[in-house]
Short mmCIF file of C-alpha atoms in Angstrom, two decimals:
data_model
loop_
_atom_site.label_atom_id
_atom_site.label_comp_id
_atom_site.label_asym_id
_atom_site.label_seq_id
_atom_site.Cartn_x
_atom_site.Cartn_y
_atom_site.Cartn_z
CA UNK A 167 0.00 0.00 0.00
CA UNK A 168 2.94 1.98 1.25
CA UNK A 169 4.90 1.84 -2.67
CA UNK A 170 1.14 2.34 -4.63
CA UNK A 171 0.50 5.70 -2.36
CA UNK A 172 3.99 7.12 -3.50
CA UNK A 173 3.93 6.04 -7.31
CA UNK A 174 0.23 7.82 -7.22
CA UNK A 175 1.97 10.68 -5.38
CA UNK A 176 4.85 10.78 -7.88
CA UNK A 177 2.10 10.65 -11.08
CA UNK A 178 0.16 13.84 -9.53
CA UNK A 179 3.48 15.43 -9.40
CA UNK A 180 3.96 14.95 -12.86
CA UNK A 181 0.71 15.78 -14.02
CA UNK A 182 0.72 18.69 -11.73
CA UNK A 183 3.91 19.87 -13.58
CA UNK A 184 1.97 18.88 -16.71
CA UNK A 185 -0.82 21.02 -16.79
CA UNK A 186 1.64 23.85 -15.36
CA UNK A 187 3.63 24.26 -18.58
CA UNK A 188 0.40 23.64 -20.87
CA UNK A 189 -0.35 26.96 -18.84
CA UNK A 190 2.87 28.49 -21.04
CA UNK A 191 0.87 28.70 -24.79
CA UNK A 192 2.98 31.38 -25.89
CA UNK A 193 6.21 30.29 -24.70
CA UNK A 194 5.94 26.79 -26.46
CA UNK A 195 4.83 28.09 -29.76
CA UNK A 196 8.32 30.59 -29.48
CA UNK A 197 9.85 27.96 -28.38
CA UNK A 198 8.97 26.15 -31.03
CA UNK A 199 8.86 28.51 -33.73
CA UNK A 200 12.62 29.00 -32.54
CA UNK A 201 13.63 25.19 -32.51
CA UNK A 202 12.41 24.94 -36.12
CA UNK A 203 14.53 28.21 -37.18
CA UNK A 204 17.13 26.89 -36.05
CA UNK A 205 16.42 23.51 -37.71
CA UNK A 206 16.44 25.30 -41.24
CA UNK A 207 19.83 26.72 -39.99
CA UNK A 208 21.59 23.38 -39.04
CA UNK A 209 20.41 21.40 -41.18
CA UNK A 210 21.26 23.18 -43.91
CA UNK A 211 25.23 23.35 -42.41
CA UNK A 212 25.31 19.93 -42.09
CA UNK A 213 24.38 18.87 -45.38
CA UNK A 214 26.72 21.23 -47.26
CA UNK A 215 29.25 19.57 -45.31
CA UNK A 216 27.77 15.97 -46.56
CA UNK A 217 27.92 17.34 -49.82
CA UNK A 218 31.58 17.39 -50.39
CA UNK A 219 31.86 13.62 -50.09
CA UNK A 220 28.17 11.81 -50.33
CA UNK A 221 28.07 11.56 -46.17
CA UNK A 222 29.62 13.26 -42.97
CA UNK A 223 30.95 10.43 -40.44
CA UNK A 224 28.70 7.96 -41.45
CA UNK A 225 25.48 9.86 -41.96
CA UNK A 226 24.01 9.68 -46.19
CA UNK A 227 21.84 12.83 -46.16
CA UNK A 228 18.56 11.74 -45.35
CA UNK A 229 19.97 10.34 -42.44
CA UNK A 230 21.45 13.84 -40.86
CA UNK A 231 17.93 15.49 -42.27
CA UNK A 232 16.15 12.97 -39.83
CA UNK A 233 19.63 13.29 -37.16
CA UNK A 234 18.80 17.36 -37.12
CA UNK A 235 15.11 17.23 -36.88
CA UNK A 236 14.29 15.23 -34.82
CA UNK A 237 17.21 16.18 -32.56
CA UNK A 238 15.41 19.94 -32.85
CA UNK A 239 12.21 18.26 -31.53
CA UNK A 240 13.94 16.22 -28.27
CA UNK A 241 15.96 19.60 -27.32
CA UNK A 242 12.70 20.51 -25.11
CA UNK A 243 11.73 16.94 -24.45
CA UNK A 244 15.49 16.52 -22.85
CA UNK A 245 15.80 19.69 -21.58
CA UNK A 246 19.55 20.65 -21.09
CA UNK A 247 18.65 23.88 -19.67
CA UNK A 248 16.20 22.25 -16.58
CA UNK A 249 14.59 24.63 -13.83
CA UNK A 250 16.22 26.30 -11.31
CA UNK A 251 13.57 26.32 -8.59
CA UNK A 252 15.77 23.45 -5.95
CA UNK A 253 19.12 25.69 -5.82
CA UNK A 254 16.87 28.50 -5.16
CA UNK A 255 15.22 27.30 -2.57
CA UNK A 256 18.34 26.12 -1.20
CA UNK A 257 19.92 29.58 -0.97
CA UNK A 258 16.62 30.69 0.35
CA UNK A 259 16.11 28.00 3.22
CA UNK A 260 13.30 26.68 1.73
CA UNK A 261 14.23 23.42 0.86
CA UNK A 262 13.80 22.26 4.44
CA UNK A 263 9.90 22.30 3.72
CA UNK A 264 10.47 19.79 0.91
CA UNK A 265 12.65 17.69 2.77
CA UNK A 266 10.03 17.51 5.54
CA UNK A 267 7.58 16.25 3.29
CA UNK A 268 7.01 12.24 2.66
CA UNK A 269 7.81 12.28 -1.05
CA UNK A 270 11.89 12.06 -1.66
CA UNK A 271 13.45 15.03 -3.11
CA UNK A 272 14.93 13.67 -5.82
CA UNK A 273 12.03 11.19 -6.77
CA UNK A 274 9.70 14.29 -6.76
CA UNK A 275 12.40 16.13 -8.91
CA UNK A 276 12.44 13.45 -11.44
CA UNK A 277 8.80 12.69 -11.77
CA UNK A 278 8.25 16.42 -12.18
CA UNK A 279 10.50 16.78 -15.06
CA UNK A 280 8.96 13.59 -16.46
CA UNK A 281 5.71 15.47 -16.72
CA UNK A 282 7.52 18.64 -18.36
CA UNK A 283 8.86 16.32 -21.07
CA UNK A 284 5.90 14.61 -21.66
CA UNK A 285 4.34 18.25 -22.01
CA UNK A 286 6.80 18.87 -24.45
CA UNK A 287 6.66 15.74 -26.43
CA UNK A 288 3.32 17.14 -27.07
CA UNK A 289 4.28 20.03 -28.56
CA UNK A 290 7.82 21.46 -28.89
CA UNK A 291 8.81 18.00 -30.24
CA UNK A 292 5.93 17.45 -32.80
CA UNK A 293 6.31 21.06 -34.55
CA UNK A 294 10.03 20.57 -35.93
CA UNK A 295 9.79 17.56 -37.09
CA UNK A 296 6.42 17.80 -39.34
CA UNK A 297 7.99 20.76 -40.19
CA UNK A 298 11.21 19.17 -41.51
CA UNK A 299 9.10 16.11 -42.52
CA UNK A 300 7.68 18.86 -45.17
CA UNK A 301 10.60 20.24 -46.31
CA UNK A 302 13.39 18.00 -46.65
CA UNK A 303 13.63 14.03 -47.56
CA UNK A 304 13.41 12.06 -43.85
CA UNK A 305 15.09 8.95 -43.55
CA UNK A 306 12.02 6.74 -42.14
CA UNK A 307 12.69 3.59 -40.22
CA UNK A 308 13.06 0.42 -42.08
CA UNK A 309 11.94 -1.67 -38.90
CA UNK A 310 8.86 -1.44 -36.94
CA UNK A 311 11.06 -2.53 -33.73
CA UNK A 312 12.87 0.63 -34.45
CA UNK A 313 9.64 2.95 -33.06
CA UNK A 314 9.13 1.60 -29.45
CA UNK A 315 12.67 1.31 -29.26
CA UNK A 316 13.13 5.06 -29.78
CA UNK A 317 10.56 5.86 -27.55
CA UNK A 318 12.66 3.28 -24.93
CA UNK A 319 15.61 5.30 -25.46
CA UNK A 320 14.09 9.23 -25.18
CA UNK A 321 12.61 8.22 -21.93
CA UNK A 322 16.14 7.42 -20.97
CA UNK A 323 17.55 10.50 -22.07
CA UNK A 324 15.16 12.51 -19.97
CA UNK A 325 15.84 10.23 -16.85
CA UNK A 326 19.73 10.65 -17.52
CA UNK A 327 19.68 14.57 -18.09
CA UNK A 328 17.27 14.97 -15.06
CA UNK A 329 19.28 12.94 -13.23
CA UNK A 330 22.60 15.01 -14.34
CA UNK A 331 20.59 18.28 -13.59
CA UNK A 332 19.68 16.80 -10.19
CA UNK A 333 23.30 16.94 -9.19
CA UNK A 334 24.32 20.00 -10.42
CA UNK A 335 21.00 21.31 -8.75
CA UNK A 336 22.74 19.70 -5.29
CA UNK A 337 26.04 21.29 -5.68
CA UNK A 338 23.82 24.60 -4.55
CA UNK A 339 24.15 23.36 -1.18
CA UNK A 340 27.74 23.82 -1.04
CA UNK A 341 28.39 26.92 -3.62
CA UNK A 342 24.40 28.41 -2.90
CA UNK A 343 25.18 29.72 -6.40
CA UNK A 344 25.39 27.34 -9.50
CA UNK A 345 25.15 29.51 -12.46
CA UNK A 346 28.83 28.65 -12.62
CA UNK A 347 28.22 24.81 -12.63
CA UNK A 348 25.40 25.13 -14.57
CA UNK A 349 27.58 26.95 -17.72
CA UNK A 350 30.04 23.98 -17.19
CA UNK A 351 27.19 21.43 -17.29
CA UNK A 352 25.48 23.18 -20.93
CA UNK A 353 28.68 23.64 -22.30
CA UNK A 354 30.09 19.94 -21.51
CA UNK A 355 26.75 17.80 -22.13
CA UNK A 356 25.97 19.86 -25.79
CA UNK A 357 29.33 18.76 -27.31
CA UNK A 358 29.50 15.81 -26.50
CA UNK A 359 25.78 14.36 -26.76
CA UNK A 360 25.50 15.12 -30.05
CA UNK A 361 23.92 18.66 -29.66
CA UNK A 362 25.89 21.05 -32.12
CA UNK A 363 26.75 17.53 -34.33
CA UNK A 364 26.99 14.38 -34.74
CA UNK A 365 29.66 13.13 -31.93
CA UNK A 366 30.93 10.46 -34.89
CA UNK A 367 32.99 13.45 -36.11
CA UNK A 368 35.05 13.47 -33.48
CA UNK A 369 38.73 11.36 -33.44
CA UNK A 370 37.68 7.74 -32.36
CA UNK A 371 39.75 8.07 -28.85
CA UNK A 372 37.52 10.96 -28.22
CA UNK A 373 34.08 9.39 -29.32
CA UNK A 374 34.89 6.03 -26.98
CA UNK A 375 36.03 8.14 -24.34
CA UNK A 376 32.73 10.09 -24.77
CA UNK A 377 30.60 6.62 -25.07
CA UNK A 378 32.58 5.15 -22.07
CA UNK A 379 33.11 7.87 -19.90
CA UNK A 380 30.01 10.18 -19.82
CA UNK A 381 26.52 10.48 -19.73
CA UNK A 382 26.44 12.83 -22.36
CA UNK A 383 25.66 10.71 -25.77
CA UNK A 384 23.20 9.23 -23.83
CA UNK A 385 21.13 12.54 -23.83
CA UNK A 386 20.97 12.97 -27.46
CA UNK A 387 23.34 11.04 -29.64
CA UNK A 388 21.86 7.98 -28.41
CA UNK A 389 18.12 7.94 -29.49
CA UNK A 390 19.03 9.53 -32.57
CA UNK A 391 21.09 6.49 -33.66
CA UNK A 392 18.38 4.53 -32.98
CA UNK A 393 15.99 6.14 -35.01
CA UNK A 394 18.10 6.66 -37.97
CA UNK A 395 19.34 2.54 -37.40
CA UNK A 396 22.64 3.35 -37.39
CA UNK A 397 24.52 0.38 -36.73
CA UNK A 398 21.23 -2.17 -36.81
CA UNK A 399 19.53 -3.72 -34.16
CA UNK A 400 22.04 -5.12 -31.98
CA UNK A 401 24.18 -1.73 -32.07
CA UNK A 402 20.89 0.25 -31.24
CA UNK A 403 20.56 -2.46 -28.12
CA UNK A 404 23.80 -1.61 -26.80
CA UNK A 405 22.68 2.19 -26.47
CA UNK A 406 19.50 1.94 -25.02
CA UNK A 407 21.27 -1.02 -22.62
CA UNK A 408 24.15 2.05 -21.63
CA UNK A 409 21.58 4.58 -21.23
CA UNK A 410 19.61 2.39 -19.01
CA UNK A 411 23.21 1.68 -17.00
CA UNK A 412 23.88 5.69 -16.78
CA UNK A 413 20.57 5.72 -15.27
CA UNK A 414 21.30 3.20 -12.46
CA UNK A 415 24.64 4.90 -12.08
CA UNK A 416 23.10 8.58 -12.21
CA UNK A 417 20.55 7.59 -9.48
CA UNK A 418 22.66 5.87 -7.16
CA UNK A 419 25.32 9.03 -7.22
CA UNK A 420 22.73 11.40 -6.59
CA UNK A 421 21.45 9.27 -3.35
CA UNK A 422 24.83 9.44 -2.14
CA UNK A 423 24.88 13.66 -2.79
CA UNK A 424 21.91 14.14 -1.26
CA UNK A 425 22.28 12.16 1.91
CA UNK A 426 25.87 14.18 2.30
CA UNK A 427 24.05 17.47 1.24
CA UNK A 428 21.47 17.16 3.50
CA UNK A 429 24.00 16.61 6.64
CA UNK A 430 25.75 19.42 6.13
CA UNK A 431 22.40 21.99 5.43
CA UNK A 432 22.42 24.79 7.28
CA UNK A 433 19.49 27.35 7.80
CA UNK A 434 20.67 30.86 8.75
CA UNK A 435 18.47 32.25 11.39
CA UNK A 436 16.30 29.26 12.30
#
């Protein structure tokens, strides 16, 4: 009874945070509007690139058309950017009310981004790519298995970058102000998940290293190769099988953070 109470609490959160940004009309349609701008904008980079040589590190061009567009649509869905409510109310004090209250902090962090992403599944992701579906040649799926598959692996993104945002959001309770490990955190995770371009253009070293290493293909890179079948079934497999093992890995760091972050909190005046 006990587990069924808190996954019902955990859905209303994300409902909750739902119906909060279908609240935002005009901001999605910008935000959209501004996705598919710069859609037209990289997409067109990328295949002038391609068209020196037929393909650009293993992408033909209806396979970066699909790579860009769709990669325009899961920007919001991802969400590199996150909210910044937690290390506010960390500087502010107010994170003791949350921590007093019988949902987990970082469970109720997660399920509320989970309902912002599926908010902008809804809308900032479908408006690029119909858009880019209209105007350029799409490489489609040859598979059926590819579809739930890619839907496998974006839900994995947006548990590994809200995981990866949870931390950062936690380092607030030692510096009280992360705009610097924020910039670190944008600027890190976009090259190397595949943000500005495909991370298969970097030296080999680097891209393992990436793979290996880091979260950050995992974000972007990853269900993107899985749509466009790069590599077939067993290759796109092995992504969704490391994203699901950054997840584990994410989650289990951030219990550790949190337990030392909360022992050393520190209300001033109370």
């Amino acid at each position: 009874m006990a587990s069924t109470s808190g996954v019902r609490v955990l859905a209303a959160l994300a409902g909750a945070e739902f119906r909060r940004y279908a609240t935002y009309r005009q901001a999605t349609f910008a935000g959209a509007f501004t996705n598919t701008v710069f859609g037209f904008v990289r997409c067109y980079t990328l295949l002038s690139v391609a068209a020196v040589t037929g393909t650009m590190a293993g992408y033909d061009p209806a396979r970066l058309v699909t790579f860009v567009w769709v990669g325009q649509g899961l920007l919001a869905v991802v969400n590199y950017w996150g909210q910044q409510e937690l290390p506010e109310r960390v500087r502010t004090g107010q994170v003791v009310a949350d921590l007093l209250r019988p949902v987990d902090l970082m469970a109720a962090f997660v399920a509320a981004d989970v309902g912002r992403a599926g908010h902008a599944m809804l809308t900032r992701f479908v408006v690029p790519v119909v858009v880019g579906l209209l105007a350029f040649d799409f490489y489609l799926p040859a598979h059926a298995w590819t579809y739930p598959l890619f839907a496998v692996s974006v839900l994995l993104a947006v548990l590994v970058c809200s995981a990866c945002r949870y931390l950062v959001a936690l380092s607030a309770f030692w510096l009280l102000d992360v705009r610097g490990a924020q910039m670190v955190w944008v600027v890190a995770s976009g090259a190397g998940s595949g943000l500005y371009f495909p991370v298969t253009v970097l030296p080999d070293w680097l891209v393992v290293a990436l793979w290996v290493g880091t979260p950050f293909p995992s974000l972007l890179q990853a269900p993107l190769d899985v749509l466009v079948e790069r590599g077939g079934a067993g290759h796109g497999l092995l992504l969704v099988a490391g994203q699901a093992a950054w997840v584990l890995a994410l989650v289990a760091l951030g219990r550790v953070v949190q337990r030392r972050a909360v022992r050393r909190l520190v209300v001033q005046g109370g």
